[in-house]
Amino acid sequence: MEKILFSLAFCFSIFCYSQAWEQMGQKVSDPSNSSYYANIGCQAMSSNGNVIATAYTYKGNSQWHYDGSVSIYDFDGNQWQQMGTNIDFTDAFSLISLMLSDDGKTLAIGYRATDDILNNGYLASGVRIYKYNGTDWILFKDFDYGGTNILSISINSDASVIAIANSLQGTNGMVSLYKNNGSDWISTGELYGEQADDDFGYSIKLSSEGNTLIIGTPFNKGGGGLLSYPGAAYIYKFDGAIWKRLGQRIDGDSFQYPYFGGKVNISPDGKTVAIGIDNSMSSAGYMRIYRLNGNVWGKLGSDFTNEQSNISDFNLSGDGNIIAVGKYAATNLQGTAGTGITQIYQYICSNWELTDENKIYGTAEYDRQGLKVNISNDAKTVTLGGRSGPLNFNMGINFMKVYKRDFVIPSSIQISTENQQSTSIDVGQNLQLKTCIYPAYSYQDLVWSISSGTDKASINQNGIVTGLLPGIAIIRASSAKSGDIYGEIQITVKENMAVSELHKQPIAIYPNPTSQIIHISDIKNIYLLELYAEDGKLLKYFVVAKELDLSNYSSGNYILKITYQDGTISDKKIIKK
C-alpha cells in the first residue's frame, strides 16, 4: 500500500505561482540579412549560459563570394557585451558549426570555403580553435582539411577533446578524434561508416568528459531495402586506448520517418542520447530519446513527433532529464504564423512532461524562433536562435535570444518502488525507491528519512531501504528546499524465511535491555558479529563469542547483525541502558 502525504495549504500557494521564462538582455542579431540559405545561423552557449556565440555569413566585397564572421558575447548582468573583436573568414566561407567550452573561453569553428564562380566544390575546409586571453580571441589551432568536406564538429567541456566528421572516405564518412596533451593535439582514433554512402558523421556530439561520442548516419540503410534510408546512430566509448562501440546500433524507421540520425545530441554525463532528423530533410518532426542501461540503449518515454510543427533542433540538459525542443515554423496562441515555439520537457515518472510555463513562443510573424536551441547544464538557461523577416526564408536575419528561469519548490512528491516491485521486503533485504516530483521544473534534491518504525528499517540518501526487523516502516522523502513538502510510502519488513528455516532453534540474546554484557545462546553456526548504530553506521566487528561487552557504548538502540556460516543474515535489536 502506498501512502502519499503533503501539506495542502502550502501546495495551494505553489500551484498559484508559476515562474515564467524571462529574457536575459537584448536580442542579438546579425547586422543584415544573409541570402546564403545554407547558413541558418550556427550558435553556441557556455555551460552556464552566460557566454554565447553566433555566426554570420554575408556578401563580402566580391559579388560572387561570401564572407563569414563569428561574434561572441558575455552577459554582464543586464546586457550582452561583445567579447573581443569579430573572428572573420573572407571569400566564400560558410561557417557550419560552433562549439564553446564550458567556461566560454575556448571556441571551435567548423568552416567550408567554396568556389561559387566555377563550382569546383570545396576549396578549403577545417576547424579553427580560438582562446580568449581576456582582451581578444587568439588562434590556438587550425585543423586544415583542404578540399575535404567537413560535416560537423564537437568538443568536450574543457575543449581538450575534439571530434571532426569529414568526407575523407567519400560519402561513407569518417570521424577523427584528437586530444590535447598540453602542447599538441594527438590522434586518439578514427571511426568509419560501415555502409557506403551513409554519411557517417553527418551529426556528432561528445559528452562532457569527451570519452563518449554519438554519431548520426541519416543515409544508413539499416535493415531497410535498397531504396530506403531509415538512418541510424552509433555510440562509442573511449577506454583510454581505443574507441569501442557502446551498446547497439540505434535504427530509425524507413517508412514513416526516414533519415534518422540527421541530428543527434548526448547529455553531458554521456548516459542519455536524443536522435532525430535534420531540419533540411523530410519528416523532420520526429525524435527519440534513449538511456543507457548496462550495455543496452533503452527508449526513454514516448516519441516526439510534429505536433504543432516539425522539430528543428533539440538539446539535452546535464543529466538528460530535461530537453529543449525547437519548432521554428509553429504558430503562436494568437494565430500569428511562423513565430516558432520552444518546448522544454522534463522526464518525470517515465513520461516527458510539458507545462504551459515551459513553452516559449516567438513574438513576431516569421520570427522562426527555435530554429536553433541550446540549454545549459543545469537547465535554467536556454538560447533560442531564429531567422526573422519575410516569408522568404533566404532573406531573413539571424538572431539569438537568451531566456532564464529558476526551479520552484515542489507541490507533490510521490514515492514508488523501482520496476514496480513489492513494498514488502525480508529482513536484511534492500529495496530501491524512486520518486516523482511535480510540477516540472521543481527542485529535485531530496532528504530521505524514516518517520515511523526506525527500528524496522534504514534508508540511505540514495533511496535504498534495508529491512532490519519484522514490522512496518514509513519512509519519507522531503524536499531539501522545504521540509513541509514530502511524500511517504509504507514498507513491510518480514522475517527472512531462509534464515528462520535454517535455524529452527532461534538464537536468544539476553539480557536485553542490558547495561553491560549480552549473552548469545548458541554460536556454533555463526560466522560474523557486527554492531551497528540505529542510523546504519557500523560500530564494531566482534570476535564470535557467547558474551559481548557493550559497557563502552552510550545508552540507546543498536542492531546486532549476525552472519551465519551459510551466508544468511539475521538482525537483532539491542537496547543499551
XYZ file of C-alpha atoms in Angstrom:
577
model
C 0.000 0.000 0.000
C 1.394 3.382 -0.961
C 0.805 6.486 1.124
C 1.319 9.983 -0.334
C 1.246 12.984 2.005
C 1.918 16.661 1.527
C 0.872 20.000 3.003
C -2.267 21.165 1.191
C -2.100 24.753 2.414
C 1.474 25.141 1.307
C 0.895 23.398 -2.014
C -2.021 25.668 -2.844
C 0.211 28.712 -2.818
C 2.693 26.961 -5.064
C 0.060 25.945 -7.604
C -0.966 29.599 -7.835
C 2.610 30.663 -8.518
C 4.350 29.643 -11.707
C 7.617 31.160 -12.721
C 7.910 32.038 -16.396
C 10.951 32.145 -18.616
C 12.365 35.677 -18.699
C 14.578 37.098 -21.426
C 18.165 37.933 -20.459
C 19.348 41.175 -22.004
C 18.726 42.285 -25.572
C 18.168 40.257 -28.722
C 21.489 39.668 -30.511
C 21.035 39.954 -34.294
C 23.150 39.781 -37.433
C 23.920 43.195 -38.966
C 21.777 42.407 -42.022
C 20.075 39.572 -43.828
C 22.019 36.615 -45.172
C 20.817 35.381 -48.548
C 23.031 32.308 -48.254
C 20.492 29.585 -47.490
C 22.994 27.092 -46.081
C 23.768 29.431 -43.212
C 20.831 29.248 -40.853
C 22.855 30.676 -38.006
C 25.045 28.211 -36.139
C 25.199 29.219 -32.481
C 26.797 28.099 -29.218
C 26.488 28.650 -25.470
C 28.720 28.077 -22.430
C 27.544 25.550 -19.849
C 26.044 28.206 -17.554
C 24.515 30.244 -20.380
C 26.476 33.441 -19.692
C 28.574 33.333 -22.887
C 27.066 32.948 -26.363
C 28.499 32.834 -29.884
C 26.779 33.380 -33.216
C 27.953 33.003 -36.824
C 27.001 35.237 -39.733
C 27.530 34.606 -43.451
C 27.110 37.554 -45.790
C 28.068 39.026 -49.163
C 31.599 40.388 -48.958
C 33.494 42.738 -51.233
C 33.013 40.391 -54.175
C 29.534 39.855 -55.517
C 30.460 36.198 -56.104
C 31.876 35.283 -52.739
C 30.541 35.127 -49.215
C 32.341 36.109 -46.046
C 31.865 34.603 -42.610
C 32.067 36.207 -39.195
C 31.679 34.993 -35.600
C 30.737 37.237 -32.671
C 30.992 36.230 -29.006
C 29.082 37.898 -26.164
C 29.228 37.843 -22.365
C 26.287 38.709 -20.096
C 27.154 41.493 -17.626
C 24.006 41.032 -15.553
C 21.972 43.418 -17.668
C 23.076 43.316 -21.325
C 25.117 41.200 -23.709
C 28.569 42.735 -24.235
C 30.841 41.614 -27.061
C 33.987 39.744 -26.021
C 36.871 40.890 -28.208
C 36.554 41.570 -31.920
C 34.764 39.510 -34.558
C 36.509 36.425 -35.903
C 36.377 36.876 -39.682
C 36.565 34.419 -42.581
C 36.844 36.045 -46.017
C 35.970 34.792 -49.517
C 33.319 32.106 -49.962
C 33.268 30.887 -46.376
C 30.320 29.116 -44.837
C 30.509 28.631 -41.078
C 28.894 25.300 -40.367
C 29.433 24.670 -36.670
C 30.250 26.477 -33.418
C 31.184 24.936 -30.073
C 32.048 26.750 -26.803
C 33.848 25.217 -23.843
C 32.018 25.129 -20.513
C 33.732 28.305 -19.283
C 33.099 30.126 -22.570
C 36.782 30.914 -23.117
C 37.544 28.406 -25.893
C 35.702 28.390 -29.221
C 35.815 25.830 -32.047
C 34.615 26.897 -35.504
C 33.953 24.486 -38.354
C 34.183 26.106 -41.784
C 33.971 25.416 -45.509
C 35.121 27.584 -48.416
C 33.507 27.085 -51.822
C 34.183 28.411 -55.301
C 30.859 29.929 -56.261
C 32.129 31.077 -59.671
C 33.438 27.855 -61.188
C 31.558 25.488 -58.909
C 34.703 23.485 -58.256
C 33.463 22.223 -54.904
C 35.277 22.869 -51.652
C 38.499 24.879 -51.887
C 39.207 24.763 -48.176
C 37.655 23.428 -45.006
C 38.675 22.704 -41.481
C 38.307 23.586 -37.833
C 39.885 26.524 -36.028
C 40.168 26.714 -32.262
C 40.421 30.092 -30.548
C 41.135 31.011 -26.929
C 40.112 34.221 -25.166
C 43.052 35.985 -23.482
C 40.934 38.487 -21.582
C 41.007 41.020 -24.409
C 40.611 39.201 -27.711
C 40.343 35.802 -29.379
C 43.689 34.207 -30.325
C 44.019 31.362 -32.857
C 45.170 28.291 -30.945
C 44.934 25.517 -33.557
C 43.909 25.138 -37.206
C 42.899 21.673 -38.392
C 43.230 22.184 -42.151
C 41.321 19.619 -44.225
C 41.959 21.256 -47.604
C 39.252 20.399 -50.110
C 37.659 17.771 -47.895
C 34.127 18.478 -46.758
C 33.683 18.989 -43.002
C 30.323 17.604 -41.896
C 30.211 18.507 -38.208
C 32.394 19.038 -35.134
C 32.155 18.668 -31.367
C 34.350 19.450 -28.358
C 34.137 18.319 -24.752
C 33.597 20.569 -21.731
C 37.175 21.849 -21.332
C 37.976 21.729 -25.074
C 40.688 19.107 -24.560
C 38.995 16.605 -26.906
C 37.670 17.346 -30.385
C 35.764 15.195 -32.867
C 35.744 16.164 -36.559
C 33.429 14.421 -39.014
C 34.630 14.675 -42.600
C 34.346 13.108 -46.045
C 37.920 11.834 -46.405
C 36.291 8.476 -47.080
C 33.772 9.985 -49.500
C 30.120 9.762 -48.576
C 30.855 6.790 -46.303
C 32.106 9.386 -43.849
C 34.640 9.187 -41.056
C 35.189 10.825 -37.678
C 38.660 11.829 -36.486
C 39.289 12.304 -32.767
C 42.070 14.282 -31.100
C 43.132 15.020 -27.532
C 45.229 17.955 -26.380
C 48.198 16.845 -24.272
C 49.157 20.369 -23.248
C 51.470 21.075 -26.159
C 49.859 19.431 -29.189
C 46.814 17.568 -30.448
C 47.289 13.784 -30.537
C 45.052 11.479 -32.550
C 43.082 9.045 -30.386
C 41.431 7.243 -33.264
C 39.411 7.317 -36.457
C 35.931 5.867 -36.853
C 34.410 4.838 -40.188
C 30.927 4.243 -41.538
C 30.017 0.605 -42.040
C 27.943 1.206 -45.170
C 28.639 3.003 -48.427
C 27.090 6.449 -48.796
C 25.523 6.535 -45.322
C 27.087 9.935 -44.373
C 28.604 8.604 -41.165
C 29.223 11.686 -39.008
C 26.565 13.923 -40.526
C 25.880 14.935 -36.919
C 28.071 14.222 -33.867
C 28.245 15.159 -30.186
C 30.753 14.467 -27.387
C 29.936 14.038 -23.711
C 31.342 16.466 -21.144
C 34.384 14.318 -20.324
C 34.977 13.633 -24.006
C 35.024 9.853 -23.652
C 31.564 9.137 -25.095
C 30.539 10.083 -28.638
C 27.294 9.760 -30.581
C 27.439 9.682 -34.393
C 24.456 10.074 -36.699
C 24.229 8.360 -40.105
C 20.996 9.531 -41.774
C 21.527 7.578 -45.007
C 22.283 4.288 -43.282
C 20.116 1.564 -44.768
C 19.942 -0.441 -41.555
C 17.554 -3.305 -42.095
C 15.672 -1.477 -44.870
C 15.597 -2.129 -48.590
C 17.847 -0.747 -51.292
C 15.815 2.425 -51.736
C 15.003 3.096 -48.089
C 17.083 5.180 -45.692
C 15.877 4.594 -42.143
C 19.087 6.101 -40.783
C 20.862 5.157 -37.573
C 23.055 6.352 -34.734
C 26.137 4.811 -33.129
C 27.566 5.492 -29.686
C 31.255 4.954 -28.905
C 33.223 4.912 -25.649
C 36.956 5.632 -25.287
C 38.640 3.144 -22.936
C 41.941 5.022 -22.743
C 43.399 3.265 -25.767
C 40.725 2.827 -28.448
C 37.153 3.853 -29.223
C 34.705 0.948 -28.803
C 31.037 0.641 -29.649
C 28.811 1.240 -26.627
C 25.561 -0.667 -26.853
C 23.642 -1.487 -30.002
C 23.215 0.495 -33.202
C 20.008 2.528 -32.871
C 17.983 2.283 -36.093
C 15.298 4.548 -37.486
C 12.034 3.789 -39.255
C 12.450 3.583 -43.038
C 8.769 4.093 -43.819
C 7.289 6.789 -41.584
C 10.395 8.727 -40.503
C 13.475 8.149 -42.703
C 16.892 9.821 -42.291
C 17.029 9.128 -38.545
C 20.371 10.342 -37.185
C 20.442 13.565 -39.174
C 20.547 15.350 -35.825
C 21.921 13.866 -32.595
C 22.612 15.025 -29.053
C 24.088 13.493 -25.906
C 23.713 14.624 -22.309
C 26.956 15.901 -20.745
C 27.055 12.848 -18.443
C 27.032 10.590 -21.524
C 24.129 8.432 -20.345
C 21.239 9.828 -22.399
C 21.028 10.445 -26.158
C 18.470 12.174 -28.368
C 18.238 11.224 -32.045
C 16.137 12.904 -34.696
C 16.016 14.120 -38.262
C 17.821 17.184 -39.599
C 15.574 20.136 -40.346
C 16.665 20.170 -44.014
C 15.403 16.607 -44.520
C 11.880 15.355 -44.978
C 9.786 14.261 -41.981
C 11.854 16.405 -39.622
C 9.147 16.271 -36.971
C 10.500 13.201 -35.196
C 12.884 12.473 -32.335
C 13.518 9.723 -29.801
C 15.425 9.674 -26.525
C 17.371 6.686 -25.194
C 19.141 5.980 -21.894
C 21.948 3.506 -21.269
C 21.005 0.531 -19.099
C 24.001 -1.763 -18.711
C 25.114 -2.186 -22.315
C 21.741 -1.531 -23.941
C 20.198 1.765 -25.040
C 16.566 1.652 -23.924
C 13.953 4.087 -25.218
C 13.032 6.738 -22.662
C 9.389 7.750 -22.794
C 7.281 8.313 -25.897
C 8.447 9.521 -29.305
C 8.494 13.245 -30.083
C 6.557 13.991 -33.270
C 5.497 17.005 -35.310
C 2.683 18.259 -33.090
C 2.331 21.994 -33.921
C 5.338 21.961 -36.275
C 8.335 19.936 -37.413
C 11.201 19.705 -34.938
C 14.048 21.991 -35.981
C 16.508 21.460 -33.104
C 16.842 19.884 -29.649
C 19.309 19.847 -26.769
C 19.644 17.826 -23.542
C 20.460 19.120 -20.051
C 23.388 17.873 -17.968
C 21.660 14.802 -16.538
C 19.491 14.158 -19.594
C 16.231 14.628 -17.685
C 15.293 17.906 -19.389
C 15.260 18.596 -23.120
C 14.565 21.773 -25.086
C 12.814 21.163 -28.412
C 12.622 23.903 -31.043
C 9.892 24.114 -33.716
C 10.607 27.183 -35.798
C 7.514 27.080 -38.038
C 4.923 26.909 -35.255
C 2.050 29.390 -34.945
C 1.560 31.086 -31.582
C -1.618 31.100 -29.451
C -2.847 34.288 -31.109
C -2.636 32.693 -34.557
C 0.474 34.573 -35.710
C 2.208 32.472 -38.361
C 5.802 31.350 -38.070
C 6.578 32.744 -34.616
C 8.130 29.441 -33.623
C 7.985 27.697 -30.276
C 10.486 26.053 -27.956
C 9.119 23.399 -25.623
C 11.092 22.404 -22.523
C 10.195 18.906 -21.340
C 11.154 17.204 -18.073
C 11.313 13.432 -17.613
C 9.123 12.583 -14.620
C 7.919 9.070 -13.754
C 8.557 7.507 -17.159
C 6.940 10.398 -19.070
C 8.160 13.583 -20.729
C 6.090 16.295 -19.032
C 5.379 19.670 -20.654
C 3.569 22.538 -18.928
C 2.372 25.840 -20.383
C 5.020 27.686 -18.351
C 7.696 25.791 -20.269
C 6.618 26.891 -23.742
C 8.477 29.873 -25.213
C 6.927 31.450 -28.316
C 8.489 33.871 -30.739
C 6.977 37.342 -30.698
C 6.561 38.324 -34.351
C 5.323 36.831 -37.603
C 8.009 34.651 -39.179
C 10.383 35.091 -36.232
C 11.106 31.359 -36.631
C 12.349 31.272 -33.041
C 13.509 27.766 -32.121
C 15.447 27.238 -35.334
C 18.477 26.686 -33.088
C 18.253 25.618 -29.442
C 20.788 25.279 -26.620
C 20.182 24.536 -22.937
C 22.569 24.991 -20.007
C 23.762 22.024 -17.958
C 21.501 22.981 -15.042
C 18.579 23.562 -17.461
C 17.963 27.066 -16.113
C 19.058 28.896 -19.285
C 18.175 28.399 -22.950
C 19.411 30.184 -26.063
C 16.970 30.291 -28.942
C 18.000 31.146 -32.456
C 15.649 32.392 -35.127
C 15.569 33.935 -38.591
C 13.183 36.884 -38.605
C 11.945 38.595 -41.721
C 9.623 37.996 -44.646
C 8.064 34.735 -45.717
C 11.120 34.191 -47.956
C 13.398 32.284 -45.584
C 16.537 33.262 -47.532
C 16.026 36.953 -46.778
C 15.724 36.563 -43.018
C 18.064 37.966 -40.370
C 19.537 35.515 -37.869
C 19.156 36.352 -34.184
C 19.628 34.892 -30.710
C 17.574 35.370 -27.569
C 18.510 34.009 -24.159
C 15.916 33.079 -21.541
C 16.334 32.133 -17.896
C 14.175 30.751 -15.128
C 14.725 29.125 -11.746
C 13.295 25.959 -10.309
C 10.313 26.099 -7.954
C 9.546 24.312 -4.701
C 7.724 21.036 -5.437
C 3.995 20.775 -4.900
C 3.911 16.985 -4.818
C 6.382 14.164 -4.154
C 5.292 10.626 -4.951
C 7.305 7.564 -3.898
C 7.186 4.150 -5.507
C 9.431 1.131 -5.865
C 11.858 0.657 -8.729
C 10.399 -1.518 -11.511
C 7.082 -1.800 -9.628
C 8.498 -4.193 -7.057
C 6.549 -5.169 -3.960
C 6.680 -2.870 -0.933
C 7.354 -5.922 1.265
C 10.939 -6.977 1.940
C 12.689 -9.522 4.126
C 14.972 -8.677 6.998
C 18.405 -7.916 5.523
C 16.994 -7.262 2.044
C 17.440 -3.977 0.138
C 14.803 -2.178 -1.927
C 15.376 0.752 -4.297
C 12.773 3.509 -4.091
C 12.143 6.200 -6.712
C 10.288 9.497 -6.668
C 8.116 11.547 -8.995
C 8.444 15.245 -8.192
C 5.877 17.689 -9.563
C 5.494 20.142 -11.212
C 8.093 20.183 -13.976
C 10.993 22.437 -13.065
C 10.757 21.621 -9.371
C 13.869 21.325 -7.246
C 14.885 17.665 -7.345
C 17.060 17.491 -4.206
C 15.558 15.277 -1.507
C 16.191 14.258 2.097
C 15.303 10.643 2.880
C 14.250 9.669 6.409
C 12.069 7.243 8.378
C 9.068 8.884 10.008
C 7.878 5.730 11.778
C 9.476 2.366 12.516
C 13.097 3.447 12.801
C 13.937 0.088 14.351
C 12.330 -1.803 11.475
C 14.228 -0.350 8.509
C 17.004 2.036 7.496
C 17.204 4.341 4.465
C 20.208 5.971 2.812
C 20.238 9.183 0.801
C 20.148 7.245 -2.475
C 16.684 5.958 -1.630
C 17.761 2.396 -0.759
C 15.788 0.955 2.160
C 17.094 -2.022 4.180
C 14.931 -4.267 6.344
C 16.159 -4.577 9.945
C 13.377 -6.175 11.986
C 9.917 -7.513 11.133
C 7.240 -4.816 11.185
C 6.094 -1.640 9.436
C 8.276 1.339 8.490
C 7.110 4.618 6.947
C 9.717 6.048 4.569
C 9.652 9.781 3.875
C 11.194 11.800 1.020
C 11.191 15.536 1.794
C 12.098 18.436 -0.451
C 15.512 19.794 0.511
C 14.035 23.269 -0.049
C 11.060 22.776 2.255
C 10.529 20.009 4.782
C 6.785 20.730 4.642
C 6.638 19.123 1.199
C 7.095 15.364 1.347
C 5.815 12.020 0.203
C 5.641 8.799 2.203
C 5.452 5.101 1.465
C 4.770 2.165 3.781
C 7.289 -0.679 3.753
C 6.512 -4.039 5.344
C 9.538 -5.910 6.691
C 9.124 -9.670 7.061
C 11.217 -12.314 8.765
C 13.848 -13.717 6.404
C 12.426 -17.173 5.688
C 15.791 -18.519 4.562
C 17.208 -17.704 7.984
C 14.236 -18.882 10.005
C 14.035 -22.224 8.159
C 17.753 -22.847 8.569
C 17.838 -22.009 12.251
C 14.951 -23.887 13.765
C 16.290 -23.148 17.231
C 16.196 -19.334 17.483
C 19.223 -17.658 18.999
C 18.446 -15.816 22.210
C 20.134 -12.530 23.117
C 19.936 -11.729 26.853
C 19.606 -9.723 28.940
C 18.001 -7.249 26.581
C 17.899 -4.397 27.577
C 21.386 -4.602 29.052
C 23.743 -2.272 30.876
C 26.992 -4.121 30.076
C 27.195 -7.729 28.885
C 24.882 -9.534 26.476
C 24.868 -13.312 26.098
C 24.299 -15.325 22.919
C 22.654 -18.695 23.458
C 24.227 -20.554 20.516
C 27.246 -19.549 18.383
C 28.141 -22.789 16.596
C 26.787 -21.684 13.171
C 27.783 -18.012 13.464
C 30.468 -16.644 11.129
C 30.478 -12.919 11.988
C 29.003 -10.490 14.528
C 28.654 -6.766 13.691
C 27.272 -3.967 15.825
C 25.501 -1.073 14.058
C 24.138 2.223 15.288
C 20.462 2.883 14.672
C 21.313 5.072 11.654
C 23.095 2.163 9.975
C 26.684 3.138 10.859
C 28.990 0.171 11.533
C 30.493 0.478 15.034
C 32.445 -2.733 15.599
C 33.231 -6.261 14.409
C 33.168 -8.768 17.281
C 35.140 -11.984 17.659
C 32.481 -14.682 17.734
C 31.845 -15.425 21.401
C 28.952 -16.144 23.732
C 29.467 -12.875 25.600
C 29.763 -9.363 24.122
C 30.804 -6.357 26.218
C 28.789 -3.189 25.455
C 29.835 -1.240 28.546
C 31.715 1.392 26.493
C 28.671 2.294 24.380
C 26.183 5.004 25.285
C 22.543 4.322 26.036
C 20.319 3.801 23.018
C 19.198 1.324 20.373
C 21.656 -0.814 18.390
C 21.436 -3.537 15.754
C 23.487 -6.719 16.102
C 23.941 -8.230 12.638
C 24.585 -11.980 12.749
C 26.087 -13.601 9.643
C 25.875 -17.412 9.595
C 28.272 -19.887 8.036
C 25.998 -20.374 5.015
C 25.894 -16.632 4.288
C 22.405 -15.956 5.628
C 21.943 -12.923 7.862
C 19.817 -12.125 10.894
C 19.437 -8.812 12.745
C 18.714 -8.408 16.442
C 17.734 -5.170 18.140
C 19.805 -4.415 21.259
C 18.758 -1.834 23.848
C 21.643 -0.425 25.907
C 20.551 1.101 29.224
